[in-house]
Coordinates of C-alpha atoms in Angstrom, one line a residue:
Chain A
X31 CA 17.1 11.6 -22.2
X32 CA 16.1 9.1 -24.7
X33 CA 16.7 5.4 -24.3
X34 CA 17.4 2.4 -26.4
X35 CA 15.3 0.1 -24.3
X36 CA 12.9 0.3 -21.4
X37 CA 12.8 -2.5 -19.0
X38 CA 9.9 -3.0 -16.6
X39 CA 10.8 -4.3 -13.1
X40 CA 8.8 -5.4 -10.2
X41 CA 10.1 -5.6 -6.6
X42 CA 8.5 -8.4 -4.5
X43 CA 9.0 -10.0 -1.1
X44 CA 7.6 -10.0 2.4
X45 CA 6.6 -6.9 4.3
X46 CA 9.4 -5.0 6.0
X47 CA 12.3 -6.6 4.0
X48 CA 13.3 -3.2 2.6
X49 CA 11.8 -3.2 -0.9
X50 CA 11.0 0.5 -0.9
X51 CA 14.3 1.4 0.6
X52 CA 16.2 -0.5 -2.1
X53 CA 14.2 1.4 -4.7
X54 CA 14.9 4.7 -3.1
X55 CA 18.6 4.0 -2.7
X56 CA 18.7 3.1 -6.4
X57 CA 16.7 6.0 -7.8
X58 CA 17.7 8.8 -5.3
X59 CA 20.9 7.4 -3.8
X60 CA 19.6 7.9 -0.3
X61 CA 18.4 5.9 2.7
X62 CA 15.3 6.9 4.5
X63 CA 14.9 4.9 7.6
X64 CA 11.5 6.5 8.4
X65 CA 9.0 6.4 5.6
X66 CA 5.4 5.5 5.0
X67 CA 4.7 1.8 4.6
X68 CA 3.7 0.9 1.1
X69 CA 0.0 0.4 0.4
X70 CA -0.7 -1.1 -3.0
X71 CA 2.2 -0.1 -5.3
X72 CA 4.8 2.6 -5.7
X73 CA 6.9 3.6 -8.6
X74 CA 10.4 4.7 -9.5
X75 CA 12.5 5.1 -12.6
X76 CA 16.2 5.6 -13.5
X77 CA 18.4 5.5 -16.5
X78 CA 21.4 3.2 -16.7
X79 CA 23.9 2.3 -19.4
X80 CA 24.7 -1.1 -20.7
X81 CA 27.3 -1.6 -23.4
X82 CA 27.0 2.1 -24.2
X83 CA 23.2 1.8 -24.6
X84 CA 21.0 4.0 -22.5
X85 CA 18.4 1.9 -20.8
X86 CA 15.5 3.1 -18.8
X87 CA 14.4 1.0 -15.8
X88 CA 10.8 1.5 -14.8
X89 CA 10.3 -0.1 -11.4
X90 CA 7.1 -1.0 -9.6
X91 CA 7.5 -1.5 -5.9
X92 CA 4.8 -3.5 -4.3
X93 CA 3.2 -4.0 -0.8
X94 CA 4.4 -7.1 0.9
X95 CA 1.5 -8.1 3.1
X96 CA -0.5 -11.1 2.1
X97 CA -3.7 -9.2 1.9
X98 CA -2.3 -7.2 -1.0
X99 CA -1.3 -10.1 -3.1
X100 CA -4.4 -9.9 -5.2
X101 CA -3.5 -6.3 -6.2
X102 CA 0.3 -6.9 -6.6
X103 CA -0.3 -10.0 -8.8
X104 CA -1.6 -7.9 -11.6
X105 CA 1.8 -6.1 -11.8
X106 CA 3.7 -9.3 -12.7
X107 CA 2.3 -9.1 -16.2
X108 CA 4.6 -7.4 -18.6
X109 CA 7.6 -7.3 -16.2
X110 CA 11.0 -8.1 -17.7
X111 CA 12.7 -8.4 -14.4
X112 CA 11.8 -9.1 -10.8
X113 CA 13.8 -8.3 -7.6
X114 CA 12.7 -10.9 -5.0
X115 CA 13.8 -9.5 -1.7
X116 CA 14.2 -11.2 1.8
X117 CA 15.7 -9.9 5.0
X118 CA 18.8 -11.8 6.1
X119 CA 17.9 -11.1 9.8
X120 CA 14.4 -12.6 9.5
X121 CA 14.3 -16.2 8.8
X122 CA 10.6 -16.3 7.9
X123 CA 11.1 -13.9 5.0
X124 CA 13.5 -16.4 3.5
X125 CA 11.1 -19.3 4.1
X126 CA 8.4 -17.5 2.2
X127 CA 10.5 -17.2 -1.0
X128 CA 9.1 -20.3 -2.6
X129 CA 5.5 -18.9 -2.4
X130 CA 6.7 -15.7 -4.0
X131 CA 8.3 -17.6 -6.8
X132 CA 5.2 -19.6 -7.2
X133 CA 3.2 -16.3 -7.7
X134 CA 5.8 -15.1 -10.2
X135 CA 5.7 -18.3 -12.1
X136 CA 2.0 -18.1 -12.3
X137 CA 1.5 -14.5 -13.2
X138 CA 4.7 -13.4 -15.0
X139 CA 6.0 -14.4 -18.4
X140 CA 8.3 -17.4 -18.4
X141 CA 11.3 -15.4 -19.5
X142 CA 11.2 -12.9 -16.6
X143 CA 14.7 -12.5 -15.0
X144 CA 14.6 -12.9 -11.3
X145 CA 17.2 -11.5 -9.0
X146 CA 17.2 -12.8 -5.4
X147 CA 18.3 -10.1 -2.9
X148 CA 19.3 -10.8 0.7
X149 CA 18.8 -7.3 2.1
X150 CA 20.1 -5.7 5.3
X151 CA 23.5 -7.4 5.0
X152 CA 24.9 -4.5 7.1
X153 CA 23.3 -6.1 10.1
X154 CA 25.5 -9.2 9.9
X155 CA 25.5 -9.6 13.7
X156 CA 21.8 -10.3 13.5
X157 CA 22.0 -12.6 10.5
X158 CA 19.5 -15.5 10.5
X159 CA 20.1 -16.7 6.9
X160 CA 23.6 -17.6 5.7
X161 CA 24.9 -16.4 2.4
X162 CA 25.3 -20.0 1.3
X163 CA 21.7 -20.7 1.9
X164 CA 20.7 -17.7 -0.3
X165 CA 23.1 -18.9 -3.0
X166 CA 21.8 -22.4 -2.8
X167 CA 18.2 -21.3 -3.1
X168 CA 19.1 -19.1 -6.1
X169 CA 20.9 -21.9 -7.8
X170 CA 18.1 -24.4 -7.3
X171 CA 15.6 -22.0 -8.9
X172 CA 17.7 -20.4 -11.5
X173 CA 17.9 -16.9 -10.0
X174 CA 20.7 -14.4 -9.9
X175 CA 21.7 -13.8 -6.3
X176 CA 23.2 -11.0 -4.3
X177 CA 23.3 -9.8 -0.7
X178 CA 22.8 -6.1 -0.4
X179 CA 22.2 -3.2 2.0
X180 CA 19.8 -0.4 1.2
X181 CA 21.2 1.4 4.1
X182 CA 24.9 1.4 3.1
X183 CA 24.1 1.1 -0.6
X184 CA 26.3 -2.0 -0.9
X185 CA 25.4 -4.0 -4.0
X186 CA 22.2 -2.0 -4.7
X187 CA 23.4 -0.5 -7.9
X188 CA 24.9 -3.9 -8.9
X189 CA 21.6 -5.8 -8.2
X190 CA 19.5 -3.5 -10.4
X191 CA 22.2 -3.3 -13.2
X192 CA 23.2 -7.0 -13.4
X193 CA 19.5 -7.8 -13.7
X194 CA 19.4 -5.5 -16.6
X195 CA 22.5 -7.0 -18.1
X196 CA 20.9 -10.4 -18.0
X197 CA 17.8 -9.1 -19.7
X198 CA 19.9 -7.3 -22.3
X199 CA 21.8 -10.5 -23.0
X200 CA 18.5 -12.3 -23.5
X201 CA 17.5 -9.7 -26.1
X202 CA 20.9 -10.1 -27.8
X203 CA 20.5 -13.9 -27.8
X204 CA 17.1 -13.7 -29.2
X205 CA 15.5 -15.4 -26.2
X206 CA 13.1 -12.5 -25.8
X207 CA 10.9 -11.3 -28.5
X208 CA 11.0 -7.5 -27.9
X209 CA 8.1 -6.9 -30.3
X210 CA 5.9 -8.7 -27.8
X211 CA 5.0 -6.2 -25.0
X212 CA 4.2 -8.9 -22.5
X213 CA 7.9 -9.4 -22.0
X214 CA 8.1 -6.0 -20.4
X215 CA 10.5 -4.4 -22.8
X216 CA 10.0 -1.4 -25.0
X217 CA 12.2 -0.1 -27.7
X218 CA 12.9 3.6 -27.5
X219 CA 13.8 6.0 -30.2
X220 CA 17.4 6.4 -29.6
X221 CA 17.7 9.1 -32.3
X222 CA 17.4 12.7 -31.2
X223 CA 13.6 13.1 -31.0
X224 CA 13.7 16.3 -28.9
X225 CA 10.9 17.8 -31.0
X226 CA 8.2 15.3 -29.9
X227 CA 5.2 17.2 -31.0
X228 CA 2.9 18.7 -28.4
X229 CA 4.8 17.5 -25.3
X230 CA 5.3 20.4 -23.0
X231 CA 8.0 19.1 -20.7
X232 CA 11.7 19.6 -20.7
X233 CA 13.7 18.1 -23.5
X234 CA 14.7 15.2 -21.2
X235 CA 11.1 14.1 -21.6
X236 CA 11.6 13.1 -25.2
X237 CA 11.2 9.4 -25.8
X238 CA 9.5 8.6 -22.5
X239 CA 6.2 7.9 -24.1
X240 CA 5.7 4.8 -22.1
X241 CA 2.8 3.6 -20.1
Chain B
X24 CA 11.2 -7.0 16.2
X25 CA 13.4 -4.3 14.7
X26 CA 11.9 -1.7 17.0
X27 CA 13.2 -3.3 20.2
X28 CA 16.6 -4.4 19.0
X29 CA 17.1 -1.4 16.9
X30 CA 19.7 0.5 18.9
X31 CA 22.4 0.0 16.4
X32 CA 19.9 0.3 13.7
X33 CA 18.5 3.6 12.5
X34 CA 17.5 6.0 15.2
X35 CA 15.4 8.8 13.8
X36 CA 15.2 10.7 17.1
X37 CA 12.9 13.6 17.7
X38 CA 12.8 16.1 14.9
X39 CA 13.8 19.6 15.9
X40 CA 10.7 21.4 17.2
X41 CA 11.4 24.4 15.0
X42 CA 10.4 22.5 11.9
X43 CA 7.2 24.1 10.7
X44 CA 4.0 22.1 11.0
X45 CA 0.7 22.4 9.2
X46 CA -2.5 22.9 11.1
X47 CA -3.0 19.2 11.4
X48 CA 0.4 18.5 12.9
X49 CA 2.3 17.2 9.9
X50 CA 5.8 18.5 9.3
X51 CA 5.7 20.6 6.3
X52 CA 7.5 19.4 3.2
X53 CA 9.9 21.9 1.8
X54 CA 8.2 22.6 -1.4
X55 CA 9.8 25.6 -3.0
X56 CA 7.7 28.8 -3.2
X57 CA 4.0 28.3 -2.7
X58 CA 3.5 28.6 1.0
X59 CA 0.1 29.4 2.4
X60 CA 1.7 32.1 4.5
X61 CA 1.2 34.3 1.5
X62 CA -2.5 34.4 2.1
X63 CA -3.9 37.9 2.8
X64 CA -4.7 38.4 6.4
X65 CA -8.2 39.4 5.7
X66 CA -8.9 36.0 4.3
X67 CA -7.6 34.3 7.4
X68 CA -9.8 36.5 9.6
X69 CA -12.8 35.6 7.4
X70 CA -12.0 31.9 7.6
X71 CA -11.7 32.1 11.3
X72 CA -15.1 33.9 11.7
X73 CA -16.8 31.4 9.3
X74 CA -15.4 28.5 11.4
X75 CA -16.6 30.2 14.6
X76 CA -20.1 30.6 13.1
X77 CA -20.2 26.9 12.1
X78 CA -19.1 25.8 15.5
X79 CA -22.0 27.7 17.1
X80 CA -24.6 26.1 14.7
X81 CA -23.2 22.6 15.2
X82 CA -23.2 23.0 19.0
X83 CA -26.8 23.9 18.9
X84 CA -27.6 21.1 16.5
X85 CA -25.9 18.3 18.5
X86 CA -26.7 19.5 22.0
X87 CA -24.5 19.0 25.1
X88 CA -22.3 16.0 24.5
X89 CA -24.4 15.0 21.5
X90 CA -27.7 14.6 23.5
X91 CA -29.9 16.2 20.8
X92 CA -28.2 14.7 17.9
X93 CA -30.4 11.7 17.1
X94 CA -33.5 13.7 17.4
X95 CA -32.2 16.4 15.1
X96 CA -30.9 14.0 12.5
X97 CA -34.3 12.3 12.3
X98 CA -36.2 15.5 12.0
X99 CA -34.0 17.4 9.6
X100 CA -31.7 15.0 7.7
X101 CA -31.3 17.4 4.8
X102 CA -30.0 20.1 7.1
X103 CA -27.5 17.7 8.6
X104 CA -26.4 16.6 5.1
X105 CA -25.9 20.2 4.0
X106 CA -23.9 21.1 7.0
X107 CA -21.7 18.0 6.8
X108 CA -20.9 18.9 3.2
X109 CA -19.9 22.4 4.2
X110 CA -17.5 20.8 6.7
X111 CA -17.7 19.7 10.3
X112 CA -15.7 22.2 12.4
X113 CA -12.4 20.7 13.3
X114 CA -12.9 21.0 17.0
X115 CA -16.1 19.0 16.8
X116 CA -15.1 16.3 14.4
X117 CA -14.1 13.8 17.0
X118 CA -17.5 13.9 18.7
X119 CA -19.5 14.2 15.5
X120 CA -17.8 11.3 13.8
X121 CA -18.7 9.1 16.8
X122 CA -22.3 10.2 16.7
X123 CA -22.8 9.8 13.0
X124 CA -21.1 6.4 12.8
X125 CA -23.0 5.0 15.8
X126 CA -19.7 4.2 17.4
X127 CA -20.8 6.1 20.5
X128 CA -23.5 3.5 21.0
X129 CA -21.1 0.6 20.5
X130 CA -18.9 2.1 23.3
X131 CA -21.8 2.5 25.7
X132 CA -23.0 -1.0 25.0
X133 CA -19.6 -2.6 25.6
X134 CA -18.2 -1.1 28.7
X135 CA -14.8 -2.5 29.6
X136 CA -14.4 -4.5 26.4
X137 CA -11.7 -2.3 25.0
X138 CA -9.6 -2.5 28.1
X139 CA -10.0 -6.3 28.2
X140 CA -8.8 -6.5 24.6
X141 CA -5.7 -4.3 25.2
X142 CA -4.6 -5.8 28.5
X143 CA -5.5 -9.4 28.5
X144 CA -5.7 -10.6 24.9
X145 CA -2.9 -11.6 22.6
X146 CA -3.0 -11.3 18.8
X147 CA -1.3 -13.2 16.1
X148 CA -0.6 -9.9 14.4
X149 CA 1.4 -8.2 17.1
X150 CA 4.7 -8.4 15.4
X151 CA 3.2 -7.2 12.1
X152 CA 1.7 -4.3 13.8
X153 CA 4.9 -3.4 15.6
X154 CA 6.8 -3.5 12.4
X155 CA 4.4 -0.9 10.8
X156 CA 4.0 1.5 13.7
X157 CA 7.0 3.6 12.9
X158 CA 6.0 3.5 9.2
X159 CA 2.6 5.1 9.9
X160 CA 2.5 9.0 9.7
X161 CA 6.2 9.2 10.4
X162 CA 6.0 12.9 9.6
X163 CA 3.4 13.7 12.2
X164 CA 4.4 15.2 15.6
X165 CA 2.2 12.8 17.5
X166 CA 3.5 9.6 15.9
X167 CA 7.1 10.4 15.2
X168 CA 8.5 9.7 18.6
X169 CA 9.6 6.1 19.1
X170 CA 7.5 4.5 21.8
X171 CA 5.9 7.8 22.4
X172 CA 2.3 8.2 23.4
X173 CA 1.1 8.4 19.8
X174 CA 2.9 5.1 18.8
X175 CA 1.7 3.4 21.9
X176 CA -2.0 4.3 21.4
X177 CA -1.8 3.3 17.7
X178 CA -0.4 -0.1 18.7
X179 CA -3.1 -0.6 21.3
X180 CA -6.0 0.2 19.0
X181 CA -4.6 -1.9 16.1
X182 CA -3.9 -4.8 18.4
X183 CA -7.3 -4.6 20.0
X184 CA -9.0 -4.5 16.6
X185 CA -7.0 -7.5 15.3
X186 CA -8.3 -9.5 18.3
X187 CA -11.9 -8.2 18.1
X188 CA -12.2 -9.0 14.4
X189 CA -10.0 -12.1 14.1
X190 CA -11.3 -13.0 10.6
X191 CA -9.7 -9.7 9.3
X192 CA -7.0 -9.3 11.9
X193 CA -4.5 -6.6 11.0
X194 CA -4.3 -5.3 7.5
X195 CA -1.7 -2.8 6.4
X196 CA -3.3 0.6 6.0
X197 CA -5.6 0.3 9.0
X198 CA -2.9 2.2 10.9
X199 CA -3.5 5.3 8.8
X200 CA -7.1 5.2 9.6
X201 CA -6.7 4.5 13.3
X202 CA -3.9 7.1 13.4
X203 CA -6.1 9.8 12.0
X204 CA -8.9 9.0 14.5
X205 CA -6.4 9.2 17.4
X206 CA -5.7 12.8 16.5
X207 CA -9.3 13.6 17.3
X208 CA -10.3 11.3 20.2
X209 CA -9.2 8.9 23.0
X210 CA -7.9 5.4 22.3
X211 CA -11.2 3.7 23.3
X212 CA -13.3 6.1 21.2
X213 CA -11.0 5.6 18.2
X214 CA -11.2 1.8 18.7
X215 CA -15.0 1.8 18.5
X216 CA -15.1 4.2 15.6
X217 CA -12.7 1.9 13.8
X218 CA -15.1 -1.0 14.5
X219 CA -18.1 1.0 13.3
X220 CA -16.2 2.0 10.1
X221 CA -14.8 -1.5 9.3
X222 CA -17.5 -3.8 10.6
X223 CA -20.5 -1.5 10.8
X224 CA -22.3 -0.3 13.9
X225 CA -25.5 -2.0 15.2
X226 CA -27.5 0.9 14.1
X227 CA -25.9 3.9 12.4
X228 CA -28.2 6.9 12.8
X229 CA -27.0 8.4 9.5
X230 CA -27.1 5.2 7.4
X231 CA -29.3 6.8 4.8
X232 CA -26.7 9.5 4.2
X233 CA -23.7 7.2 3.7
X234 CA -22.0 7.8 0.4
X235 CA -19.7 4.9 0.5
X236 CA -17.2 4.4 -2.3
X237 CA -19.1 6.8 -4.5
X238 CA -17.7 9.9 -2.7
X239 CA -14.2 8.5 -2.9
X240 CA -14.6 8.4 -6.7
X241 CA -16.2 11.8 -6.8
X242 CA -13.3 13.4 -4.9
X243 CA -10.8 11.6 -7.1
X244 CA -12.5 12.7 -10.2
X245 CA -12.7 16.3 -9.0
X246 CA -9.0 16.3 -8.4
X247 CA -8.3 14.9 -11.9
X248 CA -10.7 17.4 -13.4
X249 CA -9.2 20.4 -11.5
X250 CA -5.7 19.5 -12.7
X251 CA -6.7 18.1 -16.0
X252 CA -4.9 20.7 -18.1
X253 CA -1.6 20.1 -16.4
X254 CA -1.8 16.4 -16.1
X255 CA -2.4 15.6 -19.7
X256 CA 0.8 17.4 -20.7
X257 CA 3.0 15.1 -18.5
X258 CA 5.0 12.1 -19.4
X259 CA 4.1 8.8 -17.7
X260 CA 6.7 9.1 -15.0
X261 CA 6.0 12.7 -14.2
X262 CA 2.4 11.9 -14.2
X263 CA 2.9 9.2 -11.5
X264 CA 4.7 11.8 -9.4
X265 CA 2.0 14.4 -10.0
X266 CA -0.8 12.1 -9.0
X267 CA 0.8 11.7 -5.6
X268 CA 1.7 15.4 -5.1
X269 CA -1.3 17.5 -6.1
X270 CA -0.7 21.2 -5.7
X271 CA -2.0 22.9 -2.6
X272 CA -4.7 24.9 -4.4
X273 CA -6.2 21.7 -5.8
X274 CA -6.6 20.3 -2.3
X275 CA -8.5 23.3 -0.9
X276 CA -11.7 21.7 0.4
X277 CA -13.7 24.8 -0.4
X278 CA -12.9 24.4 -4.1
X279 CA -12.6 20.7 -4.4
X280 CA -15.6 19.4 -2.5
X281 CA -18.3 21.5 -4.3
X282 CA -16.8 20.2 -7.5
X283 CA -16.9 16.6 -6.2
X284 CA -20.5 16.9 -5.2
X285 CA -21.4 18.3 -8.6
X286 CA -20.0 15.2 -10.4
X287 CA -22.7 12.7 -11.0
X288 CA -21.6 9.1 -10.6
X289 CA -24.2 6.9 -12.2
X290 CA -25.0 3.2 -11.9
X291 CA -22.3 2.6 -14.5
X292 CA -19.7 2.8 -11.7
X293 CA -21.2 -0.4 -10.2
X294 CA -21.4 -2.0 -13.7
X295 CA -17.7 -1.1 -14.4
X296 CA -16.8 -2.6 -11.0
X297 CA -18.6 -5.8 -11.8
X298 CA -17.0 -6.0 -15.2
X299 CA -13.5 -5.3 -13.8
X300 CA -13.9 -8.0 -11.2
X301 CA -15.2 -10.5 -13.8
X302 CA -12.2 -9.8 -16.0
X303 CA -9.8 -10.0 -13.1
X304 CA -11.3 -13.4 -12.1
X305 CA -11.0 -14.6 -15.6
X306 CA -7.4 -13.6 -15.9
X307 CA -6.5 -15.2 -12.6
X308 CA -8.3 -18.4 -13.5
X309 CA -6.7 -18.6 -16.8
X310 CA -3.2 -18.1 -15.4
X311 CA -3.9 -20.6 -12.7
X312 CA -5.0 -23.1 -15.3
X313 CA -1.8 -22.5 -17.2
X314 CA 0.1 -22.9 -14.0
X315 CA -1.5 -26.3 -13.4
X316 CA -1.1 -27.6 -16.9

């Protein structure tokens, strides 16, 4: 399927907070409790619709451990949106948010939209960070905020989509210069370009000439 | 500490034993169609006989328990190299890896050290390691059982290493290395081999034959070359998927490795690496400057 815009996302946050599970829940609508830990980066993509415009989300999922920061840092460049994830049952993952934001501020473009996600909200009996604290942090740093659960899918869809809505609004308002690729947005050919020369895939491939 | 509290959490439980495994013990992914069961029986017999011949040659070469190994490697390094490239027989890999790396010597020089590290020492990385244990080879029979012998051994080796090499500690990804070793040898042997691989042995008998990162590149390039025709047709997203899921025929070592060995990686690899690192540094420095401004 062709798209009007392509938004590049990056998912960041401490190890074990559920970054890969959020991505899998969003792209495949399933929860996989047992999966390989992420080394370096992983990738996922999905189409969504905003104001009747097809938008493709291209999502880079990163390794959380400190040792991999030098690798993951290079993925901030050219990201339109970031999902910054912590685990509501592990206080330290919340305490580290500031250092993640610092990384983002240093390596991403200043107009990157950041969504703060308090994941694992299904485990409310083990909660170590209150919803208000999450809200407060988001407010102080100008982030959108949601608590979500990759396990139950609660708010997962919403988190990815409202980030896209915010980005879309920035485009409409002229805050983002879409001709500049470092903002992490690409314009697709919305017209029916099924006959893209030489590409041998299915017709759904048309227009996904992104890299 | 999800693992201990995780009763109400996800509980993967043992996978039904009838799930088919590959010959290394991984649960087979249901990939439609191309199953290796389709191989003609004659080929399997030929493979089996070839492996048996190799085992006999290798046993002769290394001697009982590896006693002749050093002597042989000094006298005929080219033969050793050729045989390694043809493939170390699976049943001897555990022993041969220890001999080649020099980890066997480390073990003999440090009696009781591993036990000390496992039982008495504590590591700052313990929680990090625990969090990753169930995320390491979750589709392997030996590691999938929660708190099973596989997971316990993996934890011990990783914890011991993080104490032994405190500067490095525990880094994600080590588990896949240690886990693979544990499929071939005891905990203590695996620990010393991990040490030899990550820190280097006192004296590795095969040092002159080490290929280092070059062989990693060669195998990678061979894979790309083998699948080139298919890969260049793909869109970006399909490409990413394809690069993680190479077809089975591409991964056949008898096809892939000769191809990898034939690829010449020149000095320019080192130059490219230097250039990349220089650029990366420059980028990081410039963004840091901007950040401070």
